[in-house]
């Protein structure tokens, strides 16, 4: 038992330490998994065996990741992106292969070696790019759409490349027949899935959902994800492409959000394992013995590939900033590069030394990818200081549309919350002017006559063009604390007196946003609870004027009545740092407790950041507690605070330490 469990426990230990360190250093956790793979793999500790089974588990992680990305798309959106997928994507693959292949062929003297290496280096990491852009909420943005369009074509391009490599190596006379057959298979399989699968998927999920079994629904999600991926694999396509199609089909049904929640645990764990398998490929000895070849591979990957994507994106009419951010996201090598290198190595298209150098170069570029994507905005601002033509057009459009606005409300973000707010403002004849970064939403709302334009509300010149000096208020309608702070900072630089109202999910960042300069912070959870309570009170017969007075009091006290909650085993807080949420904790003073006989005012709880909200003594509940209130045996104290201070407070009350 010791020998079988020891490697597993060690891998988990290293994983926890590495990912914790990454989160503390504010770097992407996937770097931690890569480090785990390097340490636990055959290069260092030999804890995880390298083999097809290990790689298959990692590949399943990519399947679930691509399935999640597919849920964000729809057939209409994919159709709208066809010029990116089959235009920009095709151009990127062909031009990158031409430049890289020519360079390698000149240096090695072998055209086949150049073609094989170029095919591998052309690919980017779908797993890294899609995960990071998804986490940063950048998939819907122009550079996110650019990156995903190119990645989708790269996944498709793997199929003919896998056919071309052995055909070239064997001088096959049936090359064109093989390629033609592959093309027919691609078109046939994708057409069947997208046309007939769309009709079948909704009916199938209706059938399963009617059984009202969570377990059955989860099994069905796994069946659909892996089943469609298997169909595409049997047709010679990649598992990842099939999973993407499966997610896209389900995105057309009303079960999309439930499926997304159910799949998340499998996706995150298995995708982490994929990055572990990637880290296992790094061989330290190669870094020294083939350093010159590795530097060449890195040059062909990062600067050259970046330049190709940027130039092509500009040629396709994209703005310089969006083109550069997409290029930074796609500059690294990818997981399919390893597949192509392995096949080419088995066909003896190049020597083992060059293969190892290419693998090491791709791995190092993948290690650099999170930093490039994380800092893409900062890099783009430095390198693309003035894209005057496009920026002046945007600002001119904003100026023209806002010129006649006066005493208006600037709405930052025109999603559902922004649009609902705009309708209410219109009903009261209050002028508004909205800024949004989703070009499709801006186009559709603009065609409908809404006062919305494309613009980043976090930029000084954009707010000036939107008439911030004439505005009556600014409302930030999206729940992104970092972006909200940036907008507030710019507004406060321009006008100290302008009211700023901010939306947030719950009370986690309310104090932080007020400290940044927000006049009002509206919490979705708090307001939802307030509305629920007000309707319940009216149904119970409480007079309307008393209900309205109670609501006003709660708001004036900054939702103090609603602060804290008793956490249960079924609670799940998605996308929020659970340690930053205030909770309620009941502590009973059992016989011998240190706090018995002490006065509330003498307890050092405020220094820990903990409040006593109430004391229950028998059947009586005391909420108004003076400093002289004496605690007695069997009292139940209701404490309010964050998890760690609450633990300290409980220990202090019961044990005096």
mmCIF file of C-alpha atoms in Angstrom, residues 229-534:
data_model
loop_
_atom_site.group_PDB
_atom_site.id
_atom_site.type_symbol
_atom_site.label_atom_id
_atom_site.label_comp_id
_atom_site.label_asym_id
_atom_site.label_seq_id
_atom_site.Cartn_x
_atom_site.Cartn_y
_atom_site.Cartn_z
ATOM 1 C CA UNK A 229 -15.153 13.566 -29.463
ATOM 2 C CA UNK A 230 -14.898 9.825 -30.250
ATOM 3 C CA UNK A 231 -16.886 10.254 -33.474
ATOM 4 C CA UNK A 232 -14.498 12.934 -34.726
ATOM 5 C CA UNK A 233 -11.471 10.854 -33.680
ATOM 6 C CA UNK A 234 -12.773 7.832 -35.599
ATOM 7 C CA UNK A 235 -13.167 10.124 -38.628
ATOM 8 C CA UNK A 236 -9.502 11.115 -38.350
ATOM 9 C CA UNK A 237 -10.158 14.492 -36.690
ATOM 10 C CA UNK A 238 -8.956 15.589 -33.265
ATOM 11 C CA UNK A 239 -10.758 14.843 -30.007
ATOM 12 C CA UNK A 240 -10.576 18.549 -29.134
ATOM 13 C CA UNK A 241 -12.443 19.581 -32.285
ATOM 14 C CA UNK A 242 -15.200 17.063 -31.583
ATOM 15 C CA UNK A 243 -15.569 18.288 -28.008
ATOM 16 C CA UNK A 244 -15.830 21.874 -29.268
ATOM 17 C CA UNK A 245 -18.628 20.869 -31.653
ATOM 18 C CA UNK A 246 -20.444 19.025 -28.824
ATOM 19 C CA UNK A 247 -20.293 22.107 -26.608
ATOM 20 C CA UNK A 248 -21.519 24.306 -29.445
ATOM 21 C CA UNK A 249 -24.507 22.018 -30.050
ATOM 22 C CA UNK A 250 -25.501 22.099 -26.372
ATOM 23 C CA UNK A 251 -25.072 25.903 -26.308
ATOM 24 C CA UNK A 252 -28.166 26.061 -28.550
ATOM 25 C CA UNK A 253 -30.277 24.393 -25.828
ATOM 26 C CA UNK A 254 -31.654 25.716 -22.551
ATOM 27 C CA UNK A 255 -29.423 23.287 -20.615
ATOM 28 C CA UNK A 256 -26.206 25.169 -21.386
ATOM 29 C CA UNK A 257 -25.656 26.722 -17.949
ATOM 30 C CA UNK A 258 -26.454 23.545 -15.999
ATOM 31 C CA UNK A 259 -24.080 21.570 -18.220
ATOM 32 C CA UNK A 260 -21.360 24.194 -17.717
ATOM 33 C CA UNK A 261 -21.591 23.838 -13.927
ATOM 34 C CA UNK A 262 -21.653 20.025 -14.035
ATOM 35 C CA UNK A 263 -18.592 19.759 -16.277
ATOM 36 C CA UNK A 264 -16.409 22.229 -14.359
ATOM 37 C CA UNK A 265 -14.872 19.794 -11.777
ATOM 38 C CA UNK A 266 -13.844 17.280 -14.478
ATOM 39 C CA UNK A 267 -12.484 20.025 -16.729
ATOM 40 C CA UNK A 268 -10.296 21.731 -14.140
ATOM 41 C CA UNK A 269 -8.796 18.551 -12.656
ATOM 42 C CA UNK A 270 -8.078 16.833 -15.977
ATOM 43 C CA UNK A 271 -6.789 20.009 -17.616
ATOM 44 C CA UNK A 272 -4.400 20.374 -14.698
ATOM 45 C CA UNK A 273 -3.230 16.847 -15.409
ATOM 46 C CA UNK A 274 -2.638 17.809 -19.046
ATOM 47 C CA UNK A 275 -0.243 20.551 -17.968
ATOM 48 C CA UNK A 276 1.481 18.035 -15.687
ATOM 49 C CA UNK A 277 2.064 15.748 -18.702
ATOM 50 C CA UNK A 278 3.477 18.697 -20.664
ATOM 51 C CA UNK A 279 5.905 19.514 -17.854
ATOM 52 C CA UNK A 280 7.070 15.890 -17.824
ATOM 53 C CA UNK A 281 8.498 16.297 -21.331
ATOM 54 C CA UNK A 282 11.172 18.787 -20.263
ATOM 55 C CA UNK A 283 14.653 17.241 -20.218
ATOM 56 C CA UNK A 284 17.170 19.446 -18.401
ATOM 57 C CA UNK A 285 20.178 17.893 -20.148
ATOM 58 C CA UNK A 286 18.816 18.994 -23.531
ATOM 59 C CA UNK A 287 18.688 22.622 -22.364
ATOM 60 C CA UNK A 288 22.496 22.644 -22.184
ATOM 61 C CA UNK A 289 23.498 20.265 -24.982
ATOM 62 C CA UNK A 290 21.191 21.793 -27.618
ATOM 63 C CA UNK A 291 21.006 25.399 -26.387
ATOM 64 C CA UNK A 292 21.761 26.859 -29.849
ATOM 65 C CA UNK A 293 19.004 24.855 -31.550
ATOM 66 C CA UNK A 294 16.555 25.701 -28.751
ATOM 67 C CA UNK A 295 17.243 29.437 -29.158
ATOM 68 C CA UNK A 296 16.603 29.079 -32.903
ATOM 69 C CA UNK A 297 13.272 27.336 -32.242
ATOM 70 C CA UNK A 298 12.285 30.059 -29.759
ATOM 71 C CA UNK A 299 13.121 32.747 -32.328
ATOM 72 C CA UNK A 300 10.996 31.010 -34.951
ATOM 73 C CA UNK A 301 8.163 30.647 -32.435
ATOM 74 C CA UNK A 302 7.924 33.852 -30.445
ATOM 75 C CA UNK A 303 9.110 36.847 -32.553
ATOM 76 C CA UNK A 304 8.495 35.378 -36.026
ATOM 77 C CA UNK A 305 5.115 33.802 -35.283
ATOM 78 C CA UNK A 306 4.033 36.917 -33.389
ATOM 79 C CA UNK A 307 4.961 39.101 -36.371
ATOM 80 C CA UNK A 308 3.080 36.808 -38.796
ATOM 81 C CA UNK A 309 -0.154 36.828 -36.763
ATOM 82 C CA UNK A 310 0.031 40.598 -36.201
ATOM 83 C CA UNK A 311 0.677 41.390 -39.872
ATOM 84 C CA UNK A 312 -2.088 39.083 -41.111
ATOM 85 C CA UNK A 313 -4.594 40.398 -38.553
ATOM 86 C CA UNK A 314 -3.845 43.959 -39.706
ATOM 87 C CA UNK A 315 -4.240 42.822 -43.319
ATOM 88 C CA UNK A 316 -7.668 41.427 -42.390
ATOM 89 C CA UNK A 317 -8.699 44.862 -41.073
ATOM 90 C CA UNK A 318 -8.148 44.367 -37.336
ATOM 91 C CA UNK A 319 -6.944 47.217 -35.142
ATOM 92 C CA UNK A 320 -3.255 47.264 -34.216
ATOM 93 C CA UNK A 321 -3.915 46.762 -30.517
ATOM 94 C CA UNK A 322 -6.280 43.814 -31.024
ATOM 95 C CA UNK A 323 -3.921 42.277 -33.592
ATOM 96 C CA UNK A 324 -0.953 42.536 -31.223
ATOM 97 C CA UNK A 325 -2.848 41.068 -28.249
ATOM 98 C CA UNK A 326 -4.011 38.135 -30.392
ATOM 99 C CA UNK A 327 -0.445 37.656 -31.683
ATOM 100 C CA UNK A 328 0.921 37.592 -28.125
ATOM 101 C CA UNK A 329 -1.661 34.931 -27.257
ATOM 102 C CA UNK A 330 -0.747 32.738 -30.240
ATOM 103 C CA UNK A 331 3.045 33.145 -30.294
ATOM 104 C CA UNK A 332 3.792 29.994 -28.298
ATOM 105 C CA UNK A 333 3.905 26.391 -29.459
ATOM 106 C CA UNK A 334 1.133 23.934 -28.689
ATOM 107 C CA UNK A 335 0.193 20.429 -27.661
ATOM 108 C CA UNK A 336 -0.433 19.292 -31.256
ATOM 109 C CA UNK A 337 3.159 20.284 -32.036
ATOM 110 C CA UNK A 338 4.288 17.393 -29.811
ATOM 111 C CA UNK A 339 2.058 14.996 -31.774
ATOM 112 C CA UNK A 340 3.507 16.125 -35.106
ATOM 113 C CA UNK A 341 7.093 16.010 -33.784
ATOM 114 C CA UNK A 342 6.582 12.488 -32.454
ATOM 115 C CA UNK A 343 5.221 11.308 -35.810
ATOM 116 C CA UNK A 344 8.035 13.005 -37.747
ATOM 117 C CA UNK A 345 10.625 11.509 -35.390
ATOM 118 C CA UNK A 346 9.237 8.015 -35.922
ATOM 119 C CA UNK A 347 9.455 8.613 -39.693
ATOM 120 C CA UNK A 348 13.131 9.649 -39.281
ATOM 121 C CA UNK A 349 12.565 13.033 -40.928
ATOM 122 C CA UNK A 350 15.176 14.516 -38.553
ATOM 123 C CA UNK A 351 17.577 13.324 -35.868
ATOM 124 C CA UNK A 352 16.808 12.832 -32.134
ATOM 125 C CA UNK A 353 18.832 15.926 -31.172
ATOM 126 C CA UNK A 354 16.739 18.247 -33.347
ATOM 127 C CA UNK A 355 13.530 16.611 -32.111
ATOM 128 C CA UNK A 356 14.498 17.163 -28.455
ATOM 129 C CA UNK A 357 15.524 20.772 -29.194
ATOM 130 C CA UNK A 358 12.155 21.434 -30.849
ATOM 131 C CA UNK A 359 10.288 19.867 -27.901
ATOM 132 C CA UNK A 360 12.281 21.949 -25.407
ATOM 133 C CA UNK A 361 11.695 25.130 -27.443
ATOM 134 C CA UNK A 362 7.947 24.538 -27.588
ATOM 135 C CA UNK A 363 7.845 23.835 -23.845
ATOM 136 C CA UNK A 364 9.762 27.003 -22.958
ATOM 137 C CA UNK A 365 7.463 29.041 -25.201
ATOM 138 C CA UNK A 366 4.445 27.495 -23.433
ATOM 139 C CA UNK A 367 5.967 28.495 -20.092
ATOM 140 C CA UNK A 368 6.283 32.059 -21.380
ATOM 141 C CA UNK A 369 2.724 32.125 -22.770
ATOM 142 C CA UNK A 370 0.876 32.904 -19.494
ATOM 143 C CA UNK A 371 3.107 35.922 -18.878
ATOM 144 C CA UNK A 372 2.616 37.175 -22.442
ATOM 145 C CA UNK A 373 -1.173 36.842 -22.238
ATOM 146 C CA UNK A 374 -1.342 38.279 -18.732
ATOM 147 C CA UNK A 375 0.649 41.362 -19.759
ATOM 148 C CA UNK A 376 -0.720 41.689 -23.294
ATOM 149 C CA UNK A 377 -2.632 44.877 -22.474
ATOM 150 C CA UNK A 378 0.457 46.531 -20.976
ATOM 151 C CA UNK A 379 2.686 45.416 -23.862
ATOM 152 C CA UNK A 380 0.157 46.610 -26.446
ATOM 153 C CA UNK A 381 -0.067 50.033 -24.820
ATOM 154 C CA UNK A 382 3.712 50.422 -24.982
ATOM 155 C CA UNK A 383 4.221 49.141 -28.526
ATOM 156 C CA UNK A 384 1.044 50.493 -30.124
ATOM 157 C CA UNK A 385 1.186 53.973 -28.695
ATOM 158 C CA UNK A 386 -0.785 55.583 -31.525
ATOM 159 C CA UNK A 387 -3.089 53.829 -33.906
ATOM 160 C CA UNK A 388 -4.314 57.257 -34.898
ATOM 161 C CA UNK A 389 -6.611 56.307 -37.755
ATOM 162 C CA UNK A 390 -8.784 53.859 -35.803
ATOM 163 C CA UNK A 391 -8.608 55.704 -32.474
ATOM 164 C CA UNK A 392 -9.554 59.016 -34.054
ATOM 165 C CA UNK A 393 -12.479 57.356 -35.834
ATOM 166 C CA UNK A 394 -13.710 55.833 -32.547
ATOM 167 C CA UNK A 395 -13.332 59.084 -30.633
ATOM 168 C CA UNK A 396 -14.948 61.038 -33.453
ATOM 169 C CA UNK A 397 -17.939 58.671 -33.384
ATOM 170 C CA UNK A 398 -18.240 59.042 -29.600
ATOM 171 C CA UNK A 399 -17.949 62.841 -29.839
ATOM 172 C CA UNK A 400 -20.574 63.104 -32.579
ATOM 173 C CA UNK A 401 -23.106 60.968 -30.727
ATOM 174 C CA UNK A 402 -22.530 62.565 -27.313
ATOM 175 C CA UNK A 403 -22.315 66.170 -28.514
ATOM 176 C CA UNK A 404 -25.983 66.919 -27.915
ATOM 177 C CA UNK A 405 -26.036 65.108 -24.566
ATOM 178 C CA UNK A 406 -26.161 67.241 -21.434
ATOM 179 C CA UNK A 407 -26.928 66.329 -17.827
ATOM 180 C CA UNK A 408 -26.836 62.727 -19.029
ATOM 181 C CA UNK A 409 -25.868 59.425 -17.383
ATOM 182 C CA UNK A 410 -22.781 57.642 -18.729
ATOM 183 C CA UNK A 411 -23.503 53.906 -18.645
ATOM 184 C CA UNK A 412 -20.295 51.837 -18.617
ATOM 185 C CA UNK A 413 -21.150 48.401 -19.979
ATOM 186 C CA UNK A 414 -24.241 47.663 -22.068
ATOM 187 C CA UNK A 415 -24.948 44.078 -21.085
ATOM 188 C CA UNK A 416 -28.274 43.046 -19.594
ATOM 189 C CA UNK A 417 -27.909 45.256 -16.511
ATOM 190 C CA UNK A 418 -26.851 48.238 -18.617
ATOM 191 C CA UNK A 419 -29.747 47.778 -21.039
ATOM 192 C CA UNK A 420 -32.322 47.424 -18.234
ATOM 193 C CA UNK A 421 -30.966 50.599 -16.650
ATOM 194 C CA UNK A 422 -31.138 52.416 -19.997
ATOM 195 C CA UNK A 423 -34.814 51.490 -20.438
ATOM 196 C CA UNK A 424 -35.683 52.822 -16.989
ATOM 197 C CA UNK A 425 -33.790 56.042 -17.679
ATOM 198 C CA UNK A 426 -35.650 56.436 -20.977
ATOM 199 C CA UNK A 427 -38.991 55.922 -19.238
ATOM 200 C CA UNK A 428 -38.093 58.878 -16.990
ATOM 201 C CA UNK A 429 -36.844 60.982 -19.943
ATOM 202 C CA UNK A 430 -33.317 60.992 -18.506
ATOM 203 C CA UNK A 431 -30.689 61.050 -21.293
ATOM 204 C CA UNK A 432 -27.958 58.417 -21.224
ATOM 205 C CA UNK A 433 -24.865 57.512 -23.225
ATOM 206 C CA UNK A 434 -23.466 53.952 -23.070
ATOM 207 C CA UNK A 435 -19.959 52.600 -23.697
ATOM 208 C CA UNK A 436 -19.300 48.918 -24.383
ATOM 209 C CA UNK A 437 -16.420 46.750 -25.669
ATOM 210 C CA UNK A 438 -18.504 44.088 -27.444
ATOM 211 C CA UNK A 439 -18.596 45.159 -31.134
ATOM 212 C CA UNK A 440 -21.474 42.805 -32.006
ATOM 213 C CA UNK A 441 -23.634 44.122 -29.149
ATOM 214 C CA UNK A 442 -22.781 47.736 -30.011
ATOM 215 C CA UNK A 443 -23.664 47.165 -33.667
ATOM 216 C CA UNK A 444 -27.029 45.516 -32.948
ATOM 217 C CA UNK A 445 -28.054 48.010 -30.236
ATOM 218 C CA UNK A 446 -26.858 50.927 -32.365
ATOM 219 C CA UNK A 447 -28.945 49.740 -35.323
ATOM 220 C CA UNK A 448 -31.952 49.644 -32.979
ATOM 221 C CA UNK A 449 -31.344 53.314 -32.133
ATOM 222 C CA UNK A 450 -29.782 52.955 -28.674
ATOM 223 C CA UNK A 451 -27.231 55.573 -27.638
ATOM 224 C CA UNK A 452 -24.307 53.148 -27.336
ATOM 225 C CA UNK A 453 -20.849 53.204 -28.948
ATOM 226 C CA UNK A 454 -17.716 51.067 -28.853
ATOM 227 C CA UNK A 455 -15.290 52.479 -26.282
ATOM 228 C CA UNK A 456 -13.206 51.630 -23.214
ATOM 229 C CA UNK A 457 -14.614 53.591 -20.273
ATOM 230 C CA UNK A 458 -11.301 53.166 -18.452
ATOM 231 C CA UNK A 459 -9.572 55.589 -20.842
ATOM 232 C CA UNK A 460 -9.473 59.300 -20.119
ATOM 233 C CA UNK A 461 -9.967 60.416 -23.732
ATOM 234 C CA UNK A 462 -12.994 58.109 -24.177
ATOM 235 C CA UNK A 463 -14.747 59.489 -21.089
ATOM 236 C CA UNK A 464 -13.949 63.031 -22.217
ATOM 237 C CA UNK A 465 -15.471 62.300 -25.632
ATOM 238 C CA UNK A 466 -18.527 60.764 -23.920
ATOM 239 C CA UNK A 467 -19.134 64.110 -22.199
ATOM 240 C CA UNK A 468 -18.024 63.306 -18.663
ATOM 241 C CA UNK A 469 -17.617 67.042 -17.954
ATOM 242 C CA UNK A 470 -21.334 67.554 -18.757
ATOM 243 C CA UNK A 471 -22.640 64.304 -17.256
ATOM 244 C CA UNK A 472 -24.864 64.009 -14.214
ATOM 245 C CA UNK A 473 -23.678 60.566 -13.092
ATOM 246 C CA UNK A 474 -21.607 57.526 -14.104
ATOM 247 C CA UNK A 475 -22.983 54.014 -13.629
ATOM 248 C CA UNK A 476 -20.694 50.971 -13.951
ATOM 249 C CA UNK A 477 -22.967 48.039 -14.750
ATOM 250 C CA UNK A 478 -20.508 45.105 -14.969
ATOM 251 C CA UNK A 479 -19.218 43.265 -11.902
ATOM 252 C CA UNK A 480 -15.469 43.536 -12.484
ATOM 253 C CA UNK A 481 -13.783 45.144 -9.482
ATOM 254 C CA UNK A 482 -10.425 45.798 -11.169
ATOM 255 C CA UNK A 483 -11.997 47.442 -14.239
ATOM 256 C CA UNK A 484 -14.396 49.418 -12.017
ATOM 257 C CA UNK A 485 -11.513 50.802 -9.956
ATOM 258 C CA UNK A 486 -9.760 51.886 -13.143
ATOM 259 C CA UNK A 487 -12.858 53.746 -14.368
ATOM 260 C CA UNK A 488 -13.460 55.354 -10.958
ATOM 261 C CA UNK A 489 -9.848 56.557 -10.862
ATOM 262 C CA UNK A 490 -10.176 58.257 -14.261
ATOM 263 C CA UNK A 491 -13.538 59.817 -13.346
ATOM 264 C CA UNK A 492 -12.145 61.177 -10.081
ATOM 265 C CA UNK A 493 -9.180 62.708 -11.930
ATOM 266 C CA UNK A 494 -11.589 64.547 -14.215
ATOM 267 C CA UNK A 495 -14.434 65.370 -11.810
ATOM 268 C CA UNK A 496 -14.361 64.937 -8.059
ATOM 269 C CA UNK A 497 -18.059 65.879 -7.723
ATOM 270 C CA UNK A 498 -19.557 63.440 -10.228
ATOM 271 C CA UNK A 499 -21.602 60.642 -8.572
ATOM 272 C CA UNK A 500 -20.341 57.147 -9.457
ATOM 273 C CA UNK A 501 -22.558 54.090 -8.910
ATOM 274 C CA UNK A 502 -20.993 50.633 -9.196
ATOM 275 C CA UNK A 503 -22.448 47.149 -9.465
ATOM 276 C CA UNK A 504 -20.861 44.202 -7.660
ATOM 277 C CA UNK A 505 -21.840 40.577 -7.077
ATOM 278 C CA UNK A 506 -21.924 40.591 -3.273
ATOM 279 C CA UNK A 507 -20.409 42.468 -0.337
ATOM 280 C CA UNK A 508 -16.848 41.147 -0.857
ATOM 281 C CA UNK A 509 -15.492 44.242 -2.607
ATOM 282 C CA UNK A 510 -17.942 46.888 -1.369
ATOM 283 C CA UNK A 511 -15.456 48.541 0.997
ATOM 284 C CA UNK A 512 -12.695 48.375 -1.618
ATOM 285 C CA UNK A 513 -14.853 50.099 -4.245
ATOM 286 C CA UNK A 514 -15.983 52.795 -1.818
ATOM 287 C CA UNK A 515 -12.365 53.414 -0.868
ATOM 288 C CA UNK A 516 -11.601 53.785 -4.589
ATOM 289 C CA UNK A 517 -14.156 56.605 -4.784
ATOM 290 C CA UNK A 518 -17.538 55.027 -5.599
ATOM 291 C CA UNK A 519 -20.491 56.924 -4.128
ATOM 292 C CA UNK A 520 -22.794 53.916 -4.128
ATOM 293 C CA UNK A 521 -22.029 50.211 -4.500
ATOM 294 C CA UNK A 522 -25.022 48.052 -5.415
ATOM 295 C CA UNK A 523 -24.684 44.415 -4.426
ATOM 296 C CA UNK A 524 -26.698 41.939 -6.508
ATOM 297 C CA UNK A 525 -26.969 39.450 -3.651
ATOM 298 C CA UNK A 526 -27.937 42.132 -1.120
ATOM 299 C CA UNK A 527 -30.506 43.808 -3.382
ATOM 300 C CA UNK A 528 -31.956 40.456 -4.394
ATOM 301 C CA UNK A 529 -32.360 39.500 -0.734
ATOM 302 C CA UNK A 530 -33.879 42.908 0.012
ATOM 303 C CA UNK A 531 -36.483 42.564 -2.740
ATOM 304 C CA UNK A 532 -37.278 39.004 -1.663
ATOM 305 C CA UNK A 533 -37.742 40.142 1.937
ATOM 306 C CA UNK A 534 -39.908 43.127 0.954
#
